[in-house]
Amino acid sequence: QVQLVESGGGLVQPGGSLRLSCAASESIFRFKAMGWYRQAPGKERELVAGFTSGGSTNYADSVKGRFTISVDNAKTVSLRMNVLKPEDTAVYYCKGTWYSYEYWGQGTQVTVSS
């Protein structure tokens, strides 16, 4: 059973930074794709940033230039978030596509507020 565990969320002031981590039970390089999603109260879950095994990376327009997704090691993917805004407040989820299956982490809360 593939497991994904997020960490690093918290409360931060507008303009601040956070780094989220996603620890996988399997090597990141065996996933077809990995990504970070978020869901704010009353809104649908949306893709924030992701990459495929083919090497393509994409970001939501709302986070381009502020967020960076990266592979820290063979089992950890991180999301560096800079210049955070109140509208970035949401539960952030890590998702991995393993063959034809999709696996989600439990989510980590990010709150941007003064």
PDB file of C-alpha atoms in Angstrom:
ATOM      1  CA  GLN A   1       0.000   0.000   0.000  1.00  0.00           C
ATOM      2  CA  VAL A   2       1.451   3.319  -1.089  1.00  0.00           C
ATOM      3  CA  GLN A   3       1.384   5.975   1.607  1.00  0.00           C
ATOM      4  CA  LEU A   4       1.919   9.710   1.391  1.00  0.00           C
ATOM      5  CA  VAL A   5       2.360  11.850   4.498  1.00  0.00           C
ATOM      6  CA  GLU A   6       2.394  15.650   4.386  1.00  0.00           C
ATOM      7  CA  SER A   7       4.004  17.928   6.939  1.00  0.00           C
ATOM      8  CA  GLY A   8       5.054  21.546   7.339  1.00  0.00           C
ATOM      9  CA  GLY A   9       1.757  23.374   7.432  1.00  0.00           C
ATOM     10  CA  GLY A  10       0.921  26.056   9.934  1.00  0.00           C
ATOM     11  CA  LEU A  11      -0.015  29.666  10.531  1.00  0.00           C
ATOM     12  CA  VAL A  12       1.997  32.332   8.714  1.00  0.00           C
ATOM     13  CA  GLN A  13       1.585  36.049   8.166  1.00  0.00           C
ATOM     14  CA  PRO A  14       0.923  37.479   4.702  1.00  0.00           C
ATOM     15  CA  GLY A  15       4.180  37.788   2.808  1.00  0.00           C
ATOM     16  CA  GLY A  16       5.726  34.936   4.742  1.00  0.00           C
ATOM     17  CA  SER A  17       7.018  31.559   3.605  1.00  0.00           C
ATOM     18  CA  LEU A  18       6.396  27.910   4.346  1.00  0.00           C
ATOM     19  CA  ARG A  19       7.859  24.665   3.108  1.00  0.00           C
ATOM     20  CA  LEU A  20       5.615  21.635   2.848  1.00  0.00           C
ATOM     21  CA  SER A  21       7.008  18.115   2.593  1.00  0.00           C
ATOM     22  CA  CYS A  22       5.435  14.938   1.270  1.00  0.00           C
ATOM     23  CA  ALA A  23       7.052  11.713   2.429  1.00  0.00           C
ATOM     24  CA  ALA A  24       6.286   8.698   0.266  1.00  0.00           C
ATOM     25  CA  SER A  25       6.525   5.035   1.195  1.00  0.00           C
ATOM     26  CA  GLU A  26       7.931   4.294  -2.258  1.00  0.00           C
ATOM     27  CA  SER A  27      10.548   5.939  -4.412  1.00  0.00           C
ATOM     28  CA  ILE A  28       9.261   9.149  -5.984  1.00  0.00           C
ATOM     29  CA  PHE A  29      10.839   8.079  -9.261  1.00  0.00           C
ATOM     30  CA  ARG A  30       8.435   5.148  -9.554  1.00  0.00           C
ATOM     31  CA  PHE A  31       5.377   7.407  -9.666  1.00  0.00           C
ATOM     32  CA  LYS A  32       3.903   8.436 -13.002  1.00  0.00           C
ATOM     33  CA  ALA A  33       3.159  11.869 -11.592  1.00  0.00           C
ATOM     34  CA  MET A  34       3.175  13.730  -8.312  1.00  0.00           C
ATOM     35  CA  GLY A  35       1.588  16.956  -7.278  1.00  0.00           C
ATOM     36  CA  TRP A  36       0.362  19.281  -4.604  1.00  0.00           C
ATOM     37  CA  TYR A  37      -3.307  20.194  -4.440  1.00  0.00           C
ATOM     38  CA  ARG A  38      -5.250  22.427  -2.106  1.00  0.00           C
ATOM     39  CA  GLN A  39      -8.808  22.815  -0.989  1.00  0.00           C
ATOM     40  CA  ALA A  40     -10.167  25.922   0.662  1.00  0.00           C
ATOM     41  CA  PRO A  41     -13.465  25.910   2.581  1.00  0.00           C
ATOM     42  CA  GLY A  42     -16.393  25.863   0.192  1.00  0.00           C
ATOM     43  CA  LYS A  43     -14.186  25.402  -2.843  1.00  0.00           C
ATOM     44  CA  GLU A  44     -13.161  22.490  -5.018  1.00  0.00           C
ATOM     45  CA  ARG A  45      -9.780  20.876  -4.697  1.00  0.00           C
ATOM     46  CA  GLU A  46      -7.351  22.371  -7.204  1.00  0.00           C
ATOM     47  CA  LEU A  47      -3.918  21.578  -8.543  1.00  0.00           C
ATOM     48  CA  VAL A  48      -1.229  23.860  -7.161  1.00  0.00           C
ATOM     49  CA  ALA A  49       1.910  22.331  -8.673  1.00  0.00           C
ATOM     50  CA  GLY A  50       2.868  19.013 -10.185  1.00  0.00           C
ATOM     51  CA  PHE A  51       5.323  17.110 -12.301  1.00  0.00           C
ATOM     52  CA  THR A  52       5.333  13.959 -14.384  1.00  0.00           C
ATOM     53  CA  SER A  53       7.890  11.223 -14.806  1.00  0.00           C
ATOM     54  CA  GLY A  54       8.408  12.582 -18.309  1.00  0.00           C
ATOM     55  CA  GLY A  55       9.851  15.755 -16.828  1.00  0.00           C
ATOM     56  CA  SER A  56       7.064  18.269 -17.303  1.00  0.00           C
ATOM     57  CA  THR A  57       6.180  20.613 -14.461  1.00  0.00           C
ATOM     58  CA  ASN A  58       3.157  22.865 -14.164  1.00  0.00           C
ATOM     59  CA  TYR A  59       1.827  25.416 -11.729  1.00  0.00           C
ATOM     60  CA  ALA A  60      -1.508  27.067 -11.136  1.00  0.00           C
ATOM     61  CA  ASP A  61      -1.469  30.613 -12.477  1.00  0.00           C
ATOM     62  CA  SER A  62      -2.219  31.931  -9.010  1.00  0.00           C
ATOM     63  CA  VAL A  63       1.058  30.555  -7.584  1.00  0.00           C
ATOM     64  CA  LYS A  64       3.486  30.959 -10.492  1.00  0.00           C
ATOM     65  CA  GLY A  65       6.608  32.764  -9.395  1.00  0.00           C
ATOM     66  CA  ARG A  66       5.805  32.216  -5.708  1.00  0.00           C
ATOM     67  CA  PHE A  67       5.656  28.432  -5.249  1.00  0.00           C
ATOM     68  CA  THR A  68       8.237  25.842  -6.257  1.00  0.00           C
ATOM     69  CA  ILE A  69       7.819  22.076  -6.308  1.00  0.00           C
ATOM     70  CA  SER A  70      10.948  19.983  -5.963  1.00  0.00           C
ATOM     71  CA  VAL A  71      12.220  16.493  -5.241  1.00  0.00           C
ATOM     72  CA  ASP A  72      14.312  16.580  -2.086  1.00  0.00           C
ATOM     73  CA  ASN A  73      15.351  12.943  -2.138  1.00  0.00           C
ATOM     74  CA  ALA A  74      14.159   9.593  -3.414  1.00  0.00           C
ATOM     75  CA  LYS A  75      11.114   9.605  -1.140  1.00  0.00           C
ATOM     76  CA  THR A  76      10.340  13.274  -0.459  1.00  0.00           C
ATOM     77  CA  VAL A  77       8.684  15.962  -2.543  1.00  0.00           C
ATOM     78  CA  SER A  78       8.462  19.483  -1.206  1.00  0.00           C
ATOM     79  CA  LEU A  79       6.526  22.639  -1.995  1.00  0.00           C
ATOM     80  CA  ARG A  80       8.270  25.882  -1.193  1.00  0.00           C
ATOM     81  CA  MET A  81       5.737  28.681  -0.800  1.00  0.00           C
ATOM     82  CA  ASN A  82       6.879  32.306  -0.753  1.00  0.00           C
ATOM     83  CA  VAL A  83       5.020  35.611  -0.553  1.00  0.00           C
ATOM     84  CA  LEU A  84       2.012  33.852   0.907  1.00  0.00           C
ATOM     85  CA  LYS A  85      -1.367  35.527   0.619  1.00  0.00           C
ATOM     86  CA  PRO A  86      -4.569  35.062   2.634  1.00  0.00           C
ATOM     87  CA  GLU A  87      -6.124  33.409  -0.418  1.00  0.00           C
ATOM     88  CA  ASP A  88      -3.506  30.657  -0.162  1.00  0.00           C
ATOM     89  CA  THR A  89      -5.224  29.471   3.010  1.00  0.00           C
ATOM     90  CA  ALA A  90      -6.334  25.882   2.468  1.00  0.00           C
ATOM     91  CA  VAL A  91      -5.649  22.271   3.287  1.00  0.00           C
ATOM     92  CA  TYR A  92      -2.772  21.143   1.102  1.00  0.00           C
ATOM     93  CA  TYR A  93      -2.641  17.571  -0.162  1.00  0.00           C
ATOM     94  CA  CYS A  94       0.053  15.528  -1.823  1.00  0.00           C
ATOM     95  CA  LYS A  95      -1.043  13.197  -4.620  1.00  0.00           C
ATOM     96  CA  GLY A  96       0.863  10.467  -6.366  1.00  0.00           C
ATOM     97  CA  THR A  97      -0.167   8.559  -9.459  1.00  0.00           C
ATOM     98  CA  TRP A  98       1.107   4.980  -9.202  1.00  0.00           C
ATOM     99  CA  TYR A  99       0.386   3.037 -12.364  1.00  0.00           C
ATOM    100  CA  SER A 100      -3.374   3.585 -12.747  1.00  0.00           C
ATOM    101  CA  TYR A 101      -4.014   4.375  -9.093  1.00  0.00           C
ATOM    102  CA  GLU A 102      -4.094   7.715  -7.349  1.00  0.00           C
ATOM    103  CA  TYR A 103      -2.949   8.040  -3.769  1.00  0.00           C
ATOM    104  CA  TRP A 104      -3.557  11.009  -1.490  1.00  0.00           C
ATOM    105  CA  GLY A 105      -2.031  12.113   1.753  1.00  0.00           C
ATOM    106  CA  GLN A 106      -4.128  13.196   4.707  1.00  0.00           C
ATOM    107  CA  GLY A 107      -3.486  16.889   4.111  1.00  0.00           C
ATOM    108  CA  THR A 108      -1.831  19.676   6.059  1.00  0.00           C
ATOM    109  CA  GLN A 109      -3.466  22.980   6.964  1.00  0.00           C
ATOM    110  CA  VAL A 110      -1.921  26.230   5.789  1.00  0.00           C
ATOM    111  CA  THR A 111      -3.390  29.430   7.206  1.00  0.00           C
ATOM    112  CA  VAL A 112      -2.201  32.826   6.033  1.00  0.00           C
ATOM    113  CA  SER A 113      -3.417  35.529   8.363  1.00  0.00           C
ATOM    114  CA  SER A 114      -2.190  38.519  10.311  1.00  0.00           C
TER     115      SER A 114
END
